[in-house]
Short mmCIF file of C-alpha atoms in Angstrom, two decimals:
data_model
loop_
_atom_site.label_atom_id
_atom_site.label_comp_id
_atom_site.label_asym_id
_atom_site.label_seq_id
_atom_site.Cartn_x
_atom_site.Cartn_y
_atom_site.Cartn_z
CA UNK U 306 -0.10 0.04 0.15
CA UNK U 307 1.17 3.55 -0.81
CA UNK U 308 1.70 6.31 1.92
CA UNK U 309 2.16 9.90 1.23
CA UNK U 310 4.37 11.80 3.43
CA UNK U 311 3.75 15.65 3.38
CA UNK U 312 6.55 17.20 5.35
CA UNK U 313 9.96 19.06 4.90
CA UNK U 314 12.66 17.20 3.21
CA UNK U 315 15.43 15.45 5.18
CA UNK U 316 18.48 17.75 5.09
CA UNK U 317 21.34 15.25 4.87
CA UNK U 318 21.66 12.97 1.83
CA UNK U 319 20.47 9.48 1.73
CA UNK U 320 16.93 7.92 2.09
CA UNK U 321 14.54 9.88 4.49
CA UNK U 322 14.25 7.64 7.65
CA UNK U 323 10.34 7.89 7.62
CA UNK U 324 10.47 6.40 4.02
CA UNK U 325 12.82 3.82 5.11
CA UNK U 326 10.85 2.73 8.16
CA UNK U 327 7.51 2.50 6.34
CA UNK U 328 9.37 0.35 3.82
CA UNK U 329 10.28 -2.07 6.64
CA UNK U 330 6.61 -2.30 7.36
CA UNK U 331 5.84 -3.12 3.90
CA UNK U 332 4.55 0.13 2.83
CA UNK U 333 5.58 2.15 -0.40
CA UNK U 334 6.05 5.76 0.87
CA UNK U 335 6.70 8.89 -1.03
CA UNK U 336 7.85 12.14 0.50
CA UNK U 337 6.66 15.46 -1.01
CA UNK U 338 8.26 18.61 0.62
CA UNK U 339 5.48 21.01 1.60
CA UNK U 340 7.58 23.65 3.54
CA UNK U 341 10.53 25.90 2.82
CA UNK U 342 12.19 28.15 5.40
CA UNK U 343 13.16 31.78 5.50
CA UNK U 344 15.55 32.80 8.29
CA UNK U 345 15.02 36.11 10.25
CA UNK U 346 16.63 38.30 12.56
CA UNK U 347 20.10 36.35 12.66
CA UNK U 348 22.29 39.46 13.58
CA UNK U 349 19.97 40.01 16.59
CA UNK U 350 20.06 36.35 17.40
CA UNK U 351 23.81 36.24 17.34
CA UNK U 352 24.00 39.27 19.89
CA UNK U 353 21.81 37.21 22.21
CA UNK U 354 24.01 34.08 21.78
CA UNK U 355 27.37 36.09 22.45
CA UNK U 356 25.85 36.97 25.86
CA UNK U 357 25.24 33.68 27.56
CA UNK U 358 25.73 35.39 31.03
CA UNK U 359 22.45 37.14 30.57
CA UNK U 360 20.35 33.77 30.25
CA UNK U 361 19.53 30.81 32.27
CA UNK U 362 19.69 28.27 29.39
CA UNK U 363 18.33 27.53 25.92
CA UNK U 364 15.22 26.08 24.47
CA UNK U 365 15.08 24.36 20.97
CA UNK U 366 11.60 22.80 19.87
CA UNK U 367 12.83 22.76 16.20
CA UNK U 368 15.67 21.62 14.02
CA UNK U 369 15.29 24.93 12.34
CA UNK U 370 15.98 26.80 15.32
CA UNK U 371 19.41 24.80 15.59
CA UNK U 372 20.01 25.63 11.89
CA UNK U 373 19.62 29.21 12.67
CA UNK U 374 22.51 28.96 15.24
CA UNK U 375 24.58 27.33 12.63
CA UNK U 376 23.80 30.16 10.01
CA UNK U 377 24.62 32.64 12.72
CA UNK U 378 28.04 31.10 13.21
CA UNK U 379 29.01 31.22 9.57
CA UNK U 380 30.32 34.79 9.16
CA UNK U 381 33.15 36.89 10.50
CA UNK U 382 34.90 34.06 12.54
CA UNK U 383 31.96 33.70 14.82
CA UNK U 384 32.45 29.97 14.61
CA UNK U 385 35.85 30.35 16.33
CA UNK U 386 34.49 32.49 19.07
CA UNK U 387 31.73 29.99 19.73
CA UNK U 388 34.17 27.09 19.88
CA UNK U 389 36.74 28.87 22.11
CA UNK U 390 34.36 30.34 24.69
CA UNK U 391 30.52 30.56 24.16
CA UNK U 392 29.96 26.88 23.60
CA UNK U 393 31.32 25.96 26.94
CA UNK U 394 29.33 28.79 28.78
CA UNK U 395 26.16 27.74 27.19
CA UNK U 396 26.98 24.15 28.12
CA UNK U 397 27.21 25.13 31.81
CA UNK U 398 23.64 25.97 31.57
CA UNK U 399 20.52 23.65 30.69
CA UNK U 400 19.81 23.24 26.91
CA UNK U 401 16.42 21.86 26.54
CA UNK U 402 15.23 20.13 23.37
CA UNK U 403 12.35 18.25 21.85
CA UNK U 404 13.65 15.22 20.24
CA UNK U 405 14.19 11.57 20.64
CA UNK U 406 16.40 9.36 22.84
CA UNK U 407 16.78 5.56 22.70
CA UNK U 408 15.18 3.48 25.32
CA UNK U 409 18.39 2.71 26.97
CA UNK U 410 19.34 6.47 27.58
CA UNK U 411 16.43 6.87 30.07
CA UNK U 412 12.75 7.87 30.26
CA UNK U 413 11.09 11.43 29.89
CA UNK U 414 10.34 11.34 33.95
CA UNK U 415 13.75 10.28 34.91
CA UNK U 416 15.28 12.50 37.60
CA UNK U 417 18.84 12.90 39.07
CA UNK U 418 21.64 15.57 39.34
CA UNK U 419 22.37 17.79 36.51
CA UNK U 420 25.55 15.70 35.46
CA UNK U 421 23.31 12.57 35.52
CA UNK U 422 20.15 14.27 33.96
CA UNK U 423 22.04 14.75 30.64
CA UNK U 424 21.89 12.36 28.09
CA UNK U 425 23.45 11.90 24.52
CA UNK U 426 21.04 13.63 22.12
CA UNK U 427 19.65 12.60 18.78
CA UNK U 428 18.42 16.18 18.08
CA UNK U 429 20.83 18.15 15.78
CA UNK U 430 22.15 20.42 18.96
CA UNK U 431 24.91 17.90 18.96
CA UNK U 432 26.06 19.52 15.72
CA UNK U 433 26.69 22.59 17.74
CA UNK U 434 28.69 20.83 20.39
CA UNK U 435 25.97 21.30 22.93
CA UNK U 436 24.73 18.83 25.53
CA UNK U 437 21.16 18.51 25.93
CA UNK U 438 18.46 17.33 28.25
CA UNK U 439 14.72 16.75 28.04
CA UNK U 440 15.14 15.38 24.47
CA UNK U 441 13.09 12.31 25.25
CA UNK U 442 9.88 14.43 25.72
CA UNK U 443 8.77 14.15 22.17
CA UNK U 444 6.56 17.38 22.08
CA UNK U 445 6.48 20.92 23.36
CA UNK U 446 3.92 20.16 26.13
CA UNK U 447 6.05 17.26 27.61
CA UNK U 448 9.22 19.23 27.32
CA UNK U 449 7.59 22.27 29.31
CA UNK U 450 6.57 19.67 31.94
CA UNK U 451 10.36 18.58 31.93
CA UNK U 452 11.54 22.16 32.43
CA UNK U 453 8.98 23.03 35.16
CA UNK U 454 10.26 19.86 37.07
CA UNK U 455 13.82 21.20 37.16
CA UNK U 456 15.23 23.97 39.44
CA UNK U 457 13.82 27.22 38.16
CA UNK U 458 16.47 29.54 36.47
CA UNK U 459 17.03 33.03 37.93
CA UNK U 460 17.48 34.32 34.51
CA UNK U 461 15.30 33.89 31.26
CA UNK U 462 15.58 30.96 29.09
CA UNK U 463 16.29 31.87 25.48
CA UNK U 464 13.91 30.39 23.09
CA UNK U 465 14.63 30.61 19.37
CA UNK U 466 11.47 29.74 17.45
CA UNK U 467 9.52 30.06 14.26
CA UNK U 468 6.94 32.79 13.64
CA UNK U 469 3.99 30.41 14.14
CA UNK U 470 5.42 28.70 17.53
CA UNK U 471 2.84 27.09 19.63
CA UNK U 472 1.82 28.81 22.63
CA UNK U 473 1.54 25.59 25.03
CA UNK U 474 5.30 25.85 26.20
CA UNK U 475 5.50 29.61 26.78
CA UNK U 476 2.13 29.59 28.47
CA UNK U 477 3.08 26.68 30.80
CA UNK U 478 6.42 28.25 31.65
CA UNK U 479 4.63 31.59 32.36
CA UNK U 480 2.08 29.96 34.50
CA UNK U 481 5.08 28.45 36.68
CA UNK U 482 6.86 31.71 36.75
CA UNK U 483 9.75 30.59 34.65
CA UNK U 484 11.24 33.42 32.73
CA UNK U 485 11.59 33.08 29.05
CA UNK U 486 12.67 35.21 26.12
CA UNK U 487 11.65 34.24 22.68
CA UNK U 488 13.23 35.39 19.41
CA UNK U 489 11.58 34.63 15.96
CA UNK U 490 14.54 33.22 13.74
CA UNK U 491 12.53 31.56 11.08
CA UNK U 492 9.18 31.46 9.31
CA UNK U 493 7.51 28.60 7.30
CA UNK U 494 6.77 29.45 3.74
CA UNK U 495 5.00 27.13 1.22
CA UNK U 496 7.41 24.89 -0.80
CA UNK U 497 7.26 26.24 -4.38
CA UNK U 498 6.66 22.67 -5.95
CA UNK U 499 3.77 21.51 -3.81
CA UNK U 500 1.08 21.57 -6.54
CA UNK U 501 3.32 20.38 -9.33
CA UNK U 502 4.59 17.41 -7.07
CA UNK U 503 1.16 16.43 -5.87
CA UNK U 504 -0.31 16.61 -9.33
CA UNK U 505 2.64 14.29 -10.53
CA UNK U 506 2.09 12.06 -7.66
CA UNK U 507 -1.69 11.39 -8.02
CA UNK U 508 -1.49 11.00 -11.77
CA UNK U 509 1.15 8.31 -11.57
CA UNK U 510 0.52 6.66 -8.27
CA UNK U 511 -3.38 7.27 -7.79
CA UNK U 512 -5.06 7.77 -4.46
CA UNK U 513 -2.53 6.88 -1.35
CA UNK U 514 -3.96 4.49 1.27
CA UNK U 515 -2.60 7.08 3.94
CA UNK U 516 -1.39 10.52 3.97
CA UNK U 517 0.91 11.66 6.98
CA UNK U 518 1.10 15.32 7.85
CA UNK U 519 3.96 16.61 10.03
CA UNK U 520 2.97 20.13 11.02
CA UNK U 521 -0.29 22.36 11.23
CA UNK U 522 1.61 24.71 8.57
CA UNK U 523 2.44 21.84 6.30
CA UNK U 524 -1.27 20.83 6.56
CA UNK U 525 -2.48 24.56 5.84
CA UNK U 526 -0.36 24.73 2.65
CA UNK U 527 -1.11 21.45 1.14
CA UNK U 528 -4.65 20.30 2.04
CA UNK U 529 -6.47 22.39 -0.46
CA UNK U 530 -4.52 20.39 -3.26
CA UNK U 531 -5.00 17.17 -1.42
CA UNK U 532 -8.70 17.64 -1.36
CA UNK U 533 -9.02 18.58 -5.14
CA UNK U 534 -7.00 15.69 -6.26
CA UNK U 535 -8.52 13.17 -4.03
CA UNK U 536 -12.28 14.14 -4.71
CA UNK U 537 -14.77 11.83 -3.16
CA UNK U 538 -11.94 9.15 -2.63
CA UNK U 539 -10.65 11.29 0.12
CA UNK U 540 -13.05 9.35 2.50
CA UNK U 541 -10.90 6.20 1.96
CA UNK U 542 -7.69 7.88 2.92
CA UNK U 543 -6.32 7.02 6.41
CA UNK U 544 -4.98 10.31 7.73
CA UNK U 545 -1.97 10.28 10.17
CA UNK U 546 -0.49 13.00 12.33
CA UNK U 547 3.22 13.13 13.68
CA UNK U 548 1.84 14.43 17.11
CA UNK U 549 -1.07 15.91 18.90
CA UNK U 550 -0.78 19.50 17.59
CA UNK U 551 -0.92 18.32 13.99
CA UNK U 552 -3.81 15.84 14.93
CA UNK U 553 -5.89 18.80 16.30
CA UNK U 554 -5.17 20.67 13.19
CA UNK U 555 -6.38 18.01 11.00
CA UNK U 556 -9.69 17.42 13.22
CA UNK U 557 -10.31 21.23 12.90
CA UNK U 558 -10.45 20.75 9.20
CA UNK U 559 -13.04 18.08 9.63
CA UNK U 560 -10.72 15.27 8.73
CA UNK U 561 -10.85 11.98 10.65
CA UNK U 562 -7.56 11.18 12.34
CA UNK U 563 -6.69 7.51 11.96
CA UNK U 564 -3.60 7.55 13.86
CA UNK U 565 -1.28 10.02 15.85
CA UNK U 566 2.28 8.68 16.36
CA UNK U 567 3.07 8.01 20.06
CA UNK U 568 6.17 9.86 19.53
CA UNK U 569 7.70 11.91 16.72
CA UNK U 570 9.93 9.18 15.39
CA UNK U 571 9.86 7.05 12.17
CA UNK U 572 9.33 3.83 14.26
CA UNK U 573 6.14 5.20 15.95
CA UNK U 574 4.67 6.71 13.01
CA UNK U 575 5.10 3.66 10.64
CA UNK U 576 3.71 1.49 13.43
CA UNK U 577 0.58 3.61 13.90
CA UNK U 578 -0.07 3.76 10.01
CA UNK U 579 0.56 0.06 9.76
CA UNK U 580 -2.05 -0.64 12.32
CA UNK U 581 -4.44 1.96 10.84
CA UNK U 582 -4.29 0.33 7.54
CA UNK U 583 -5.12 -3.21 8.74
CA UNK U 584 -8.50 -4.53 7.83
CA UNK U 585 -11.10 -3.51 10.19
CA UNK U 586 -9.11 -0.74 11.74
CA UNK U 587 -11.06 2.26 12.67
#
């Protein structure tokens, strides 16, 4: 059976991990990028990154925010400054991320001292030389719970984010009196090839058995085309969401959500779609 993945393309070369994992479940997956990204306010962001003494730590809820750090380091010898001093200073503070950890590296609710609370991170902050915590949380709400369970910082946490950031994490931290300073460093824009690529897919592959969405904005930019191309057959499609926020966005559009991944990983999404596609699955 065919599965259509509507997400941003994997940055590194090689097969997308979601395509690969679905293939292991006997499903033929195709990825069509629905989002591109425009980076914003990088000079201002660098000014904040160069003053770690003014912050209690960092929060990353998107790989794109990590990419914004990388882009900020690319000019005028900033990378050397980062490696020589700033990286170490930031690493003395908590760096919270939404991401994934293998089972052997602990569970979301595990406690311990700062030195034992850190775990090797699968999120791309490792490319910056930063150690992270909270990465097994899986979504912003659970990460906020993790942050609230730690010793509250005296200084604000720096939160680089997208223009359409969710309000769950900021509100939860505010309710707990945890100071936070957000800065918008990127915005999502529609991928220029959405319509052409979807037209090509439907003409060659037909109606997919399942369509997976990976963000509310990706849904916004692609759903109109999906509805037009699917026609009345849209009722046959099993819609999948990478997480609860995307699932709520699907439901708000009047689409039945056949599965929501238990965690934002290829394994969890593939298992959920496989179950949803089994006969008599609701």
